[in-house]
Short mmCIF file of C-alpha atoms in Angstrom, two decimals:
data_model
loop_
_atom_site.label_atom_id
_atom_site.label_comp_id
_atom_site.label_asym_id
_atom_site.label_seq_id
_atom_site.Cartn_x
_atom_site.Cartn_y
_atom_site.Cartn_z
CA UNK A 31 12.18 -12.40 -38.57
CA UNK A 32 14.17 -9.52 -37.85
CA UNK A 33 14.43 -8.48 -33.67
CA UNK A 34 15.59 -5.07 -32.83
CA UNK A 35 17.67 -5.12 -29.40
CA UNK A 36 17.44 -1.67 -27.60
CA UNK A 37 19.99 -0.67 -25.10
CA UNK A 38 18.82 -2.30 -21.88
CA UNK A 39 18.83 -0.50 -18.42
CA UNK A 40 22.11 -1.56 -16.62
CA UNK A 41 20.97 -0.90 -13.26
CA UNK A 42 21.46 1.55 -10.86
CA UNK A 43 19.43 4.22 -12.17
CA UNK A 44 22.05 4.71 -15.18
CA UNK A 45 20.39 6.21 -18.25
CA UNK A 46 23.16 5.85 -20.76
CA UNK A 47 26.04 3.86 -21.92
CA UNK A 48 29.05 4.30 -24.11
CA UNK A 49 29.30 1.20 -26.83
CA UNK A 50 33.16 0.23 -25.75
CA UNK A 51 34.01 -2.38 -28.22
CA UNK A 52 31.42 -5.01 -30.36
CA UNK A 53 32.72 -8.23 -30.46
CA UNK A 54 30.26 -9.07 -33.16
CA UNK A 55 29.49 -8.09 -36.86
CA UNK A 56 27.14 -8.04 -39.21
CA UNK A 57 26.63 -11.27 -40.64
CA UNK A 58 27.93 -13.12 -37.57
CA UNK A 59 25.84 -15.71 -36.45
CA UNK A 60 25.54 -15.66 -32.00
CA UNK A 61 23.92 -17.85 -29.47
CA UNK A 62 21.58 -16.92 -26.50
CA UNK A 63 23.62 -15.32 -24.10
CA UNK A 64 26.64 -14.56 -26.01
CA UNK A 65 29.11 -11.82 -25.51
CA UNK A 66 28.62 -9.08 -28.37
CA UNK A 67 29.68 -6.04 -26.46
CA UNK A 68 31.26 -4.70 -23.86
CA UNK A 69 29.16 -0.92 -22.48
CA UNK A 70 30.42 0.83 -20.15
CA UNK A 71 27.88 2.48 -17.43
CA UNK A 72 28.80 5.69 -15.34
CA UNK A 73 30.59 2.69 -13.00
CA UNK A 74 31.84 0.07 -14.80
CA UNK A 75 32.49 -1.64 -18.27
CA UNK A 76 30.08 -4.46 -18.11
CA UNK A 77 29.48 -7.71 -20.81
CA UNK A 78 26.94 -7.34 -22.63
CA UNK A 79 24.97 -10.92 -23.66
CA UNK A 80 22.70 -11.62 -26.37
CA UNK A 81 19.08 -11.86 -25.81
CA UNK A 82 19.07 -14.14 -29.11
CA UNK A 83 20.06 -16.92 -31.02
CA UNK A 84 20.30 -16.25 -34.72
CA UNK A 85 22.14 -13.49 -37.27
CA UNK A 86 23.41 -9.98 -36.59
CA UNK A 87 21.23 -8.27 -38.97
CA UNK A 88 22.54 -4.60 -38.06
CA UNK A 89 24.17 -2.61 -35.49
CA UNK A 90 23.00 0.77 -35.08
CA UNK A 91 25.67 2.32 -33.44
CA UNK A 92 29.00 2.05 -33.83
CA UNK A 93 32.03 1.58 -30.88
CA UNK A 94 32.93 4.48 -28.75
CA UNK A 95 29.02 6.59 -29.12
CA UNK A 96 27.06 7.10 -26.14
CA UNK A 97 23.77 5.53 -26.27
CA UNK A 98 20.55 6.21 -24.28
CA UNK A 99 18.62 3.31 -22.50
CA UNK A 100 15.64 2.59 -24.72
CA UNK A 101 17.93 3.55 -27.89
CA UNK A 102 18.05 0.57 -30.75
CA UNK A 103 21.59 -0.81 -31.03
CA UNK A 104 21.54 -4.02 -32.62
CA UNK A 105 19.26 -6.36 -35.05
CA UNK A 106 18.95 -9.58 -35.10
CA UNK A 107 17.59 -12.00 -37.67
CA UNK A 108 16.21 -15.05 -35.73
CA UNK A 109 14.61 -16.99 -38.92
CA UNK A 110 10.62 -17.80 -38.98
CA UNK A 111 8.08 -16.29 -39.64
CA UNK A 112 6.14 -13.08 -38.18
CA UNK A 113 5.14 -13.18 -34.71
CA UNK A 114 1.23 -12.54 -33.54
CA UNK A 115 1.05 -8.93 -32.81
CA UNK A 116 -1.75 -9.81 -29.85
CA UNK A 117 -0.61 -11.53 -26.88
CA UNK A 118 -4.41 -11.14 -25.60
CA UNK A 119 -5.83 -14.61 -24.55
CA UNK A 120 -8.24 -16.68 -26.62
CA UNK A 121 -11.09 -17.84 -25.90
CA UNK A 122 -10.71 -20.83 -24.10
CA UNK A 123 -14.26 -22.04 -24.44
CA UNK A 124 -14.23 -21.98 -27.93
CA UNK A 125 -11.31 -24.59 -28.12
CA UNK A 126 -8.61 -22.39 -28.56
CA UNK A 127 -5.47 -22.42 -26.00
CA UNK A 128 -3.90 -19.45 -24.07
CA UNK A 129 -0.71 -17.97 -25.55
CA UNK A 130 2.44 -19.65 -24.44
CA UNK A 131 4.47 -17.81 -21.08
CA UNK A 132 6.40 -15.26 -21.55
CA UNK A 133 9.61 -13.69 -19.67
CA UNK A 134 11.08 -10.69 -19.70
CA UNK A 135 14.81 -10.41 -20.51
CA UNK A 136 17.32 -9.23 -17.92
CA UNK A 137 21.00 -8.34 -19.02
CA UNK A 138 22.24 -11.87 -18.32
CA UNK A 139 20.34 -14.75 -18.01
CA UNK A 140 17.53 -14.29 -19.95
CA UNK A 141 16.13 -17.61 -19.82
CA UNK A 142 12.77 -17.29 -22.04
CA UNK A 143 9.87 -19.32 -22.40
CA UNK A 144 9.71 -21.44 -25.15
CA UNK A 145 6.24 -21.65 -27.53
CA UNK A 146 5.09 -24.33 -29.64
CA UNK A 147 7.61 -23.54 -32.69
CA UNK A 148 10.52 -24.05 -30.74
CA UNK A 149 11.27 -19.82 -30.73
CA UNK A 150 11.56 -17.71 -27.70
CA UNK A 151 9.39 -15.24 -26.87
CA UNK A 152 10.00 -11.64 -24.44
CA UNK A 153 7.78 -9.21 -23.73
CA UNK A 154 8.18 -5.55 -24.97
CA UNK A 155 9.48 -3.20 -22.85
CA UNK A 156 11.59 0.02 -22.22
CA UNK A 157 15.49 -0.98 -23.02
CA UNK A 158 14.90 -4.34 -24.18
CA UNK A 159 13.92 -6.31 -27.17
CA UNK A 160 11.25 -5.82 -29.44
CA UNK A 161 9.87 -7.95 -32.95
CA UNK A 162 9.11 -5.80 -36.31
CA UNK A 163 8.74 -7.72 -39.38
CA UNK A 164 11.33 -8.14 -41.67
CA UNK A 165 11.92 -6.20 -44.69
CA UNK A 166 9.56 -7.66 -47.81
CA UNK A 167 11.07 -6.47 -50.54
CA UNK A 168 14.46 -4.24 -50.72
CA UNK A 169 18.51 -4.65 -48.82
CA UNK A 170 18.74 -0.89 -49.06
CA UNK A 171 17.65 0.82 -45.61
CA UNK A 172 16.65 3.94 -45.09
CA UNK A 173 17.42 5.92 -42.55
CA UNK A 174 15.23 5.24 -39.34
CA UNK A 175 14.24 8.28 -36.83
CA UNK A 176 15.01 7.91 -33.18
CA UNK A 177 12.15 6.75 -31.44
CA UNK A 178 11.40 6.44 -27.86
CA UNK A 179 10.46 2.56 -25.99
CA UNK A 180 6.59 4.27 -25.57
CA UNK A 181 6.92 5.09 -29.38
CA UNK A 182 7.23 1.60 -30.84
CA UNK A 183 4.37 -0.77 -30.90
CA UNK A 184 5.54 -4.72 -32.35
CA UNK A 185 1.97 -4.37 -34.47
CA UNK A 186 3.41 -1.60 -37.01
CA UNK A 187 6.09 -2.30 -39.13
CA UNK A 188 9.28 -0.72 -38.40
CA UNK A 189 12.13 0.82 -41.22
CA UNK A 190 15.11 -0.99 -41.03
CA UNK A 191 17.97 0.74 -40.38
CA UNK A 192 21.20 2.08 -42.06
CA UNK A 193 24.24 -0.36 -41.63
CA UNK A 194 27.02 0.87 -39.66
CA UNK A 195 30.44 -0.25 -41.41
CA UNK A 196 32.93 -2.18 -38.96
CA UNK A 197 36.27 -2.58 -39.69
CA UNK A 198 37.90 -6.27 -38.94
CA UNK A 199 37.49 -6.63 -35.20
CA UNK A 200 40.23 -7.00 -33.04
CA UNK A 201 40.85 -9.53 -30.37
CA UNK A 202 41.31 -8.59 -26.94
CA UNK A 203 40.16 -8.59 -23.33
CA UNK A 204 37.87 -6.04 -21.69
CA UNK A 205 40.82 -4.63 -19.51
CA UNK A 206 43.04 -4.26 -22.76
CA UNK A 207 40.55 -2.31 -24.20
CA UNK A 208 39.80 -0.32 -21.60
CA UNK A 209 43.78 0.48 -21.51
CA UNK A 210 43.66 1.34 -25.20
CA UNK A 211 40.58 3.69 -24.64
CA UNK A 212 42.32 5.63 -22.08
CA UNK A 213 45.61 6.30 -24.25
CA UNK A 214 43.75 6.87 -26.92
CA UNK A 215 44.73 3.54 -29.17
CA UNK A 216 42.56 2.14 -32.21
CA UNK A 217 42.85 -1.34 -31.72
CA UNK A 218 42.54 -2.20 -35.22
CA UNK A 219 46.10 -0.73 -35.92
CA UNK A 220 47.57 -3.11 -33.28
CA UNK A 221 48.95 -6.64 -33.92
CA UNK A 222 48.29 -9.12 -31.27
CA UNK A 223 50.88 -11.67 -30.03
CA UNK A 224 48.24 -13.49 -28.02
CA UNK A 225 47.27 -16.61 -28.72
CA UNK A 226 45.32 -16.89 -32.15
CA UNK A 227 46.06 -13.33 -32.26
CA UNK A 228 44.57 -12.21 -28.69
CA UNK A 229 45.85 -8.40 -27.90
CA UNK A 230 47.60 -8.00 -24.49
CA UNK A 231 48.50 -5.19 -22.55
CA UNK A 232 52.15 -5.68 -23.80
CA UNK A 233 50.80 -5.04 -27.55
CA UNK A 234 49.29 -2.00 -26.44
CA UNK A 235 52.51 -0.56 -24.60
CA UNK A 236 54.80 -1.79 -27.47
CA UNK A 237 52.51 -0.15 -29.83
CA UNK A 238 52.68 3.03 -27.87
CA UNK A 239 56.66 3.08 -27.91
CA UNK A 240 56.99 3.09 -31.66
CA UNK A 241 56.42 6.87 -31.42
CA UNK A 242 57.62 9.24 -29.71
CA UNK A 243 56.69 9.29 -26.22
CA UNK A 244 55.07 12.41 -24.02
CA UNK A 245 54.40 12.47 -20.28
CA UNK A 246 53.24 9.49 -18.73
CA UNK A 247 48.78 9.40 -18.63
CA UNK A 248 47.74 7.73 -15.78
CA UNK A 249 50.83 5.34 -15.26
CA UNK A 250 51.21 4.47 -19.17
CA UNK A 251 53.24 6.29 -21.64
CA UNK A 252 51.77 8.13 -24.35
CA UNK A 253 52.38 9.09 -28.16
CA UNK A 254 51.78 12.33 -29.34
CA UNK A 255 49.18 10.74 -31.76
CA UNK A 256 47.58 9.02 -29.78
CA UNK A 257 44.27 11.30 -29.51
CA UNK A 258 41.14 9.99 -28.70
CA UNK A 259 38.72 9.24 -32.20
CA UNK A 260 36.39 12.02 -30.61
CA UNK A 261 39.12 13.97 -29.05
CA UNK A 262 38.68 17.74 -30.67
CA UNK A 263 42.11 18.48 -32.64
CA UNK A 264 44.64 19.94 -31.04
CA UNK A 265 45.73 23.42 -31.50
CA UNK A 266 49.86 23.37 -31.88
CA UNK A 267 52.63 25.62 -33.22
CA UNK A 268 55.16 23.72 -34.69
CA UNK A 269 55.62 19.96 -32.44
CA UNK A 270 54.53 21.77 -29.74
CA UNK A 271 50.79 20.85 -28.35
CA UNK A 272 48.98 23.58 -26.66
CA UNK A 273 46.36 21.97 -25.76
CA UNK A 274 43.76 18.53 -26.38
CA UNK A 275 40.01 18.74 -25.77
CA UNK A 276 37.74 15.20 -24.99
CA UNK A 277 34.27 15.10 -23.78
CA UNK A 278 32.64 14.53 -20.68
CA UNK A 279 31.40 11.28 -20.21
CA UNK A 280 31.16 7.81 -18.39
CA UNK A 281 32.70 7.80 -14.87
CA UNK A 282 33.99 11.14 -14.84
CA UNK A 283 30.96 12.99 -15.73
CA UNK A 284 29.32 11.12 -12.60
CA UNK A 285 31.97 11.75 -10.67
CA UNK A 286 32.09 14.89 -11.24
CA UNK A 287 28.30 15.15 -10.18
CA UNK A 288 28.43 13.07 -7.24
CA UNK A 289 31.66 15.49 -6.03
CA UNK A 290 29.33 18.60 -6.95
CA UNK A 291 26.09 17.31 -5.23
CA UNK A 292 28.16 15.96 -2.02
CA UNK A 293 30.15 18.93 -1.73
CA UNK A 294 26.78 21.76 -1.83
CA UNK A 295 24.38 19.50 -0.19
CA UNK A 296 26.22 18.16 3.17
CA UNK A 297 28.20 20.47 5.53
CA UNK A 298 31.30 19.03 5.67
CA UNK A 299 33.50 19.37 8.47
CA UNK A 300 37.24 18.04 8.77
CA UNK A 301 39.17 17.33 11.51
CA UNK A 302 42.44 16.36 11.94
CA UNK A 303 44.86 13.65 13.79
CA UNK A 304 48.38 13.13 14.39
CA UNK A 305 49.34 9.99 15.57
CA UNK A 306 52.51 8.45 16.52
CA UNK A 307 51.82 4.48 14.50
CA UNK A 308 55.55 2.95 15.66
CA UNK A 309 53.63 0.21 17.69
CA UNK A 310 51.20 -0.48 14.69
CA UNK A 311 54.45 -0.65 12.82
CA UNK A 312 55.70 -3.10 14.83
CA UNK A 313 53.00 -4.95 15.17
CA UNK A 314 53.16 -5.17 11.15
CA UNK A 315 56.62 -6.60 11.00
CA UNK A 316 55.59 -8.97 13.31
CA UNK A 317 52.95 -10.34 11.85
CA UNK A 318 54.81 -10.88 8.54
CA UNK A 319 56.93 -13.34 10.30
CA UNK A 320 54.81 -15.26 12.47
CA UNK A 321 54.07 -18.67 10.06
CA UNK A 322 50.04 -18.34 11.09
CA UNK A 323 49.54 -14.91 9.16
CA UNK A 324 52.47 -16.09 6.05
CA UNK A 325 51.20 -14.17 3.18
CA UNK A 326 48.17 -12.61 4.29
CA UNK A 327 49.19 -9.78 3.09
CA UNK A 328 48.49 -7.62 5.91
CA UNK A 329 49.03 -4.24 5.49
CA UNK A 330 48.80 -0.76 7.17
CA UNK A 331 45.60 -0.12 5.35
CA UNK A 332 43.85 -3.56 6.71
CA UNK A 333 44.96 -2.17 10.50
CA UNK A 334 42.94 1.03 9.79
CA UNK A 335 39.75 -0.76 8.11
CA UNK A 336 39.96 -2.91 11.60
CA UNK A 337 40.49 0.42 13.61
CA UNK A 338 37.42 2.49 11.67
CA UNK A 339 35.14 -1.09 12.28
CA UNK A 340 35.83 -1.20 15.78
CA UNK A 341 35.23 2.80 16.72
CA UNK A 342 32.17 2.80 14.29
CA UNK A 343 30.72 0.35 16.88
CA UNK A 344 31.49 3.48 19.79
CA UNK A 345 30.11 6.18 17.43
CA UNK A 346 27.17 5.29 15.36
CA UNK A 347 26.68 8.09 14.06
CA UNK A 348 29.37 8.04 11.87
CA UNK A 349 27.81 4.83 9.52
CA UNK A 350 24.23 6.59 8.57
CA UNK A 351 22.38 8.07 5.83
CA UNK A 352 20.62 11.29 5.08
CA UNK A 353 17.56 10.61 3.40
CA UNK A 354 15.74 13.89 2.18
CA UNK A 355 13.04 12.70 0.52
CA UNK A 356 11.52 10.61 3.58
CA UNK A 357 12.86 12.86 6.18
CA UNK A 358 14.34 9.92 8.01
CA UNK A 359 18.43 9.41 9.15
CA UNK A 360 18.93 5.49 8.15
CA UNK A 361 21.06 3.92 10.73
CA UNK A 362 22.83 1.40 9.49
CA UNK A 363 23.37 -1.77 11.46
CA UNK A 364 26.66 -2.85 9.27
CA UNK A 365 29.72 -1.67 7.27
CA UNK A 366 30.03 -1.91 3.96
CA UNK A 367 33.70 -0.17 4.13
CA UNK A 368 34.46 1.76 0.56
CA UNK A 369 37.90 1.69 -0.48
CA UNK A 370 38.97 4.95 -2.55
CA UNK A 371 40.99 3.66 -5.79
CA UNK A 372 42.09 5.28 -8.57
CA UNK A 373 41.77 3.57 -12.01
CA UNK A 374 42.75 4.49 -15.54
CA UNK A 375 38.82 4.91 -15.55
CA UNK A 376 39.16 7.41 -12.97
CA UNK A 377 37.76 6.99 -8.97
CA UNK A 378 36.14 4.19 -8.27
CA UNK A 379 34.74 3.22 -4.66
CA UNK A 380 33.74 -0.29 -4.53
CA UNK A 381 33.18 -1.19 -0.83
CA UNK A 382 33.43 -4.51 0.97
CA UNK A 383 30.35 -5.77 2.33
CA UNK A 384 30.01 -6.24 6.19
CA UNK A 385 33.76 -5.87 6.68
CA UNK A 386 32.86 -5.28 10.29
CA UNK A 387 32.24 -8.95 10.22
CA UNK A 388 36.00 -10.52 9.03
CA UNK A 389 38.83 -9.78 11.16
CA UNK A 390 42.54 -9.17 10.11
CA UNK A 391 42.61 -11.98 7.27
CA UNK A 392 39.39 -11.53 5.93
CA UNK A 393 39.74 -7.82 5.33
CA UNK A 394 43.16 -8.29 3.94
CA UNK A 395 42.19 -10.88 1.20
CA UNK A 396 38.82 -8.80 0.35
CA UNK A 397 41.54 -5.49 0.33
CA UNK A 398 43.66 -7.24 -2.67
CA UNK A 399 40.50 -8.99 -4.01
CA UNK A 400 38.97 -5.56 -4.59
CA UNK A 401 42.12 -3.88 -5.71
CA UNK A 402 42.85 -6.09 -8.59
CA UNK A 403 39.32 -5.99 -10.02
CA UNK A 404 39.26 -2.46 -9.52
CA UNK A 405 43.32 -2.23 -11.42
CA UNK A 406 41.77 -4.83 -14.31
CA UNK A 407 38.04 -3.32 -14.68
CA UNK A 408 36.39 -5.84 -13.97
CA UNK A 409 34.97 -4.15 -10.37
CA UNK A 410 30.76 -4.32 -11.14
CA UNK A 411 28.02 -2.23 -10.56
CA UNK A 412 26.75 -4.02 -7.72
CA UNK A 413 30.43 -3.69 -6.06
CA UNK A 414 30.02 0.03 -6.59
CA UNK A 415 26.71 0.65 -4.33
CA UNK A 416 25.82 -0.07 -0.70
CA UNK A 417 28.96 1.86 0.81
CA UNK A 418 28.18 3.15 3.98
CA UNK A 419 31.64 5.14 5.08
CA UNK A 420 34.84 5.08 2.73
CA UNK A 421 38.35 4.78 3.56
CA UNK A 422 40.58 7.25 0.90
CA UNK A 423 44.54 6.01 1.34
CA UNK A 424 46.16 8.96 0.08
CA UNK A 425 49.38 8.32 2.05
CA UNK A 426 50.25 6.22 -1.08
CA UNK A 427 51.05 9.53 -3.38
CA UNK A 428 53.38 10.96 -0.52
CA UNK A 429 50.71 13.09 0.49
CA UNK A 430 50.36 13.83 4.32
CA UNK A 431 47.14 14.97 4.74
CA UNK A 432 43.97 16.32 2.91
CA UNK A 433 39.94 17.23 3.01
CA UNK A 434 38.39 14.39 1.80
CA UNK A 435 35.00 14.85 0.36
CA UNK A 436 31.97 12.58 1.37
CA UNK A 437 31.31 9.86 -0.96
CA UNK A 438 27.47 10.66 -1.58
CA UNK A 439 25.03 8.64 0.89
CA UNK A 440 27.55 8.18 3.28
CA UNK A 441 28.12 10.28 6.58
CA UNK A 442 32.11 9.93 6.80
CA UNK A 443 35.02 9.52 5.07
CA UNK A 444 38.77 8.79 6.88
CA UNK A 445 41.77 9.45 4.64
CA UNK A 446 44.94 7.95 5.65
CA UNK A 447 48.42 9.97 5.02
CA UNK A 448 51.70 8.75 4.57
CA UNK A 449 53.72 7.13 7.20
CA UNK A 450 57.18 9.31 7.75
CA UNK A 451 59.97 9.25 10.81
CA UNK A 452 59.35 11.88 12.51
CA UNK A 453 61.25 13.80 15.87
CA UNK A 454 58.47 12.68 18.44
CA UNK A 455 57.77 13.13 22.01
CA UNK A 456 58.54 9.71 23.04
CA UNK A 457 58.18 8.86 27.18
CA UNK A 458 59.77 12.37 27.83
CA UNK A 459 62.27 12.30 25.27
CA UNK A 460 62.32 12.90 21.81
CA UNK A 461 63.41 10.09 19.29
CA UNK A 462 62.10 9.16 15.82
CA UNK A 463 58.99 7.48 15.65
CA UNK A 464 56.66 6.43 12.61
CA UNK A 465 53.84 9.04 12.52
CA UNK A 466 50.38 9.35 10.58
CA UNK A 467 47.54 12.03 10.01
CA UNK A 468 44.65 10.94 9.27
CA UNK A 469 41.81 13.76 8.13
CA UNK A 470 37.93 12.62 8.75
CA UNK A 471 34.82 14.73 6.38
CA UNK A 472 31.81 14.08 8.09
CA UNK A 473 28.10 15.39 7.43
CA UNK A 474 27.46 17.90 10.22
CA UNK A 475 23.74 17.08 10.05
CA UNK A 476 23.98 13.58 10.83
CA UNK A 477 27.49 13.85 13.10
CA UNK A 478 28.20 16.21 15.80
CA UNK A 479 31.92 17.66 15.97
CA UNK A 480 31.95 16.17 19.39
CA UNK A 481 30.96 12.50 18.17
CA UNK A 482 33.28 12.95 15.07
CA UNK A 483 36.09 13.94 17.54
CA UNK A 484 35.71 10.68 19.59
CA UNK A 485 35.38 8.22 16.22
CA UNK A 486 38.69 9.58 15.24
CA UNK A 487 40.66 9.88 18.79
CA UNK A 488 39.28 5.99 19.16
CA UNK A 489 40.94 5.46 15.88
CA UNK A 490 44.03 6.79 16.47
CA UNK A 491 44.18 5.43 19.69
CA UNK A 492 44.29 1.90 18.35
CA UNK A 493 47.09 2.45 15.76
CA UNK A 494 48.78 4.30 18.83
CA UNK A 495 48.34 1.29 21.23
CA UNK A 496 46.89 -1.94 19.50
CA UNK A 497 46.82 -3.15 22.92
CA UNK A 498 44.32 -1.12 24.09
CA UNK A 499 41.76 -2.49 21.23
CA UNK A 500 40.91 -4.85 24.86
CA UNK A 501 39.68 -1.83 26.82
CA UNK A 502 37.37 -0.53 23.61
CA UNK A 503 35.16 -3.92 23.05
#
């Protein structure tokens, strides 16, 4: 029995998905659950699982397409026979028992009832799997026409569909890939020196360096052929490339969107603060050496998540939601405090749930927790939703000081600048002091300029004086 898996929704209201890698081919055999694919969403690159035990029959579509939720991507031959097409119940008062329970399959975990024969069964629906028949009497496949969930019923038999050819799959991790996708790298032409031939992120880069390198993409060297598969030729005179065209997609298409909507549907307003930080600072150096806070890894940035917690608590206003359609403001009674990072995927903004909850420690280890997933890839979905005001640390590209745009849902957004010695006005002299700017966005319908004047003078007046954090709670 052949079962067609269609690309399931992801979450999040995400209506497509580019096929990063399959980790499967036809002819392999898989077990429930198994890792065939890795997708990536708008947000992330997420595993996908197996909703069966059995056979890859076919896949549909091959790595590095963008497929639409409800789209068929791959078969599966599960053995047996062919299913009822009714799942009506019988009946019962003529003898006959009730059809067996049946479960619908989520993207991990699928966990489906089992019937008399030993064989799962799912329900039909939009994204997920659905039973045709096996082919009767022919191998060759003919070409099948896209269909839509609503368009397939598991009574009619279905065409199967044209093989896609693989080539030999390589071995590698999700984050290696996703490093190879973003220079442009066909795995397949790399030789891994993992174990049993596992690619690393070493391959990659010594791959890289056997041509010629060009300005640096995102941190990682680059060769001049190293073009994306659907990466539009360049146009060139002589060695000298003019110009390289790629398509939209994944996270910068919705980023792009998000920037677009935020930017023409809330006023923003900006306002700026410089601060003099030397006592933060000091504070800093401190800490690093007392034996109760040894490797924390306190930073400047876990001062200023602190800071923003506290002075959201003065000016409410600040951590609430527009919502249009209801014609309500949502007042949040928490922080989940987005961190800005940029990724070879591009900007990501996972948050950290009720960080107004964990004190110096706790927002330091969720700071580098969230950092490395979000360096690696691995950040989720569900990591990437729920924000309710974002932090943006530009001060880490030398930059001083900047207009910030709202992250979408979210009222205000604080970006930090760099720390520099500066002349300063120090107790009527002037001497060099570590200064700060910090530049708040805020939604002028939901935050007054007076309210979004205090939430920042309350922040800079703790990085000014930690001390006075005692006067403020």
């Amino acid at each position: 029995m052949i079962k067609v898996f269609k690309l399931p929704d992801l979450g999040e209201g995400l209506t497509e998905s580019e096929i990063v890698a399959w980790l499967v081919a036809p002819g392999d055999e898989v077990t429930l659950n198994q890792h065939i694919a890795d997708v990536e969403t708008a947000k992330a690159v997420v595993e996908l699982p197996s909703p069966f035990a059995g056979v890859v029959s076919v896949l549909h579509q091959p790595a590095g397409v963008v497929v639409h939720v409800g789209e068929p991507i791959v078969s599966f031959d599960i053995g047996g026979g062919a299913e009822p097409t009714s799942t009506a119940p019988t009946d019962t008062t003529a003898g006959a028992a009730a059809p067996a329970e049946q479960r619908e399959a989520n993207l991990v975990g699928y966990g489906p009832a089992v019937e008399r024969g030993g064989h799962p069964q799912r329900r039909a629906r939009a994204g997920g799997a659905e039973s045709v028949p096996a082919p009767a009497t022919s191998t060759t496949a003919a070409p099948v026409p896209a269909v839509t969930p609503a368009a397939v019923s598991t009574d009619q038999p279905a065409v199967a569909p044209v093989p896609v050819p693989l080539a030999e799959r390589p071995r590698s991790t999700p984050p290696v890939r996703a490093l190879a996708r973003d220079l442009g790298i066909d795995l397949t032409t790399v030789t891994g020196t993992g174990k049993d031939g596992l690619i690393t992120r070493d391959d990659v880069r010594a791959h890289i360096t056997e041509s010629v390198p060009t300005p640096a993409v995102h941190g990682e060297p680059v060769s001049p052929t190293a073009v994306p598969p659907t990466a539009a030729p360049a146009t060139s005179r002589g060695d000298d490339v003019r110009e390289t065209r790629s398509p939209i997609k994944s996270l910068r298409k919705l980023t792009a969107a998000a920037m677009v909507q935020s930017a023409f549907t809330a006023p923003h307003v900006t306002e700026f603060l410089t601060i003099d930080v030397t006592p933060t600072v000091e504070l800093l150096d401190s800490l690093r050496t007392d034996r109760q806070f040894e490797g924390a890894g306190i930073g400047i940035l876990t001062v200023v998540a602190k800071a923003l917690c506290l002075a959201v608590g003065r000016t409410p206003s600040v951590n609430t939601r527009w919502d249009e359609p209801a014609g309500e403001i949502v007042q949040f009674h928490h922080v989940n405090l987005g961190i800005a990072a940029a990724t070879p995927r591009g900007l990501l903004v996972p948050n950290i749930v009720d960080a107004d909850r964990l004190d110096l420690r706790g927002l330091a280890a969720a700071l580098a927790e969230l950092t490395t997933a979000a360096r690696s890839g691995t950040t989720t979905p569900a990591a990437l939703s729920g924000g309710t005001i974002t932090i943006t640390n530009i001060g880490v590209f030398g930059i001083d000081a900047g207009t910030p745009i709202l992250n979408p849902g979210e009222a205000a957004i604080l970006a930090m600048g760099a720390i520099r010695s500066r002349p300063w006005e120090y107790r009527g002299e002037v001497a060099l002091r570590k200064v700060l700017t910090l530049s708040l966005s805020f939604d002028h319908r939901l935050v007054d300029g007076e309210q979004g004047s205090r939430f920042l003078a309350d922040i800079g007046t703790i990085l000014a004086d930690p001390a006075r954090v005692l006067t403020m709670v």
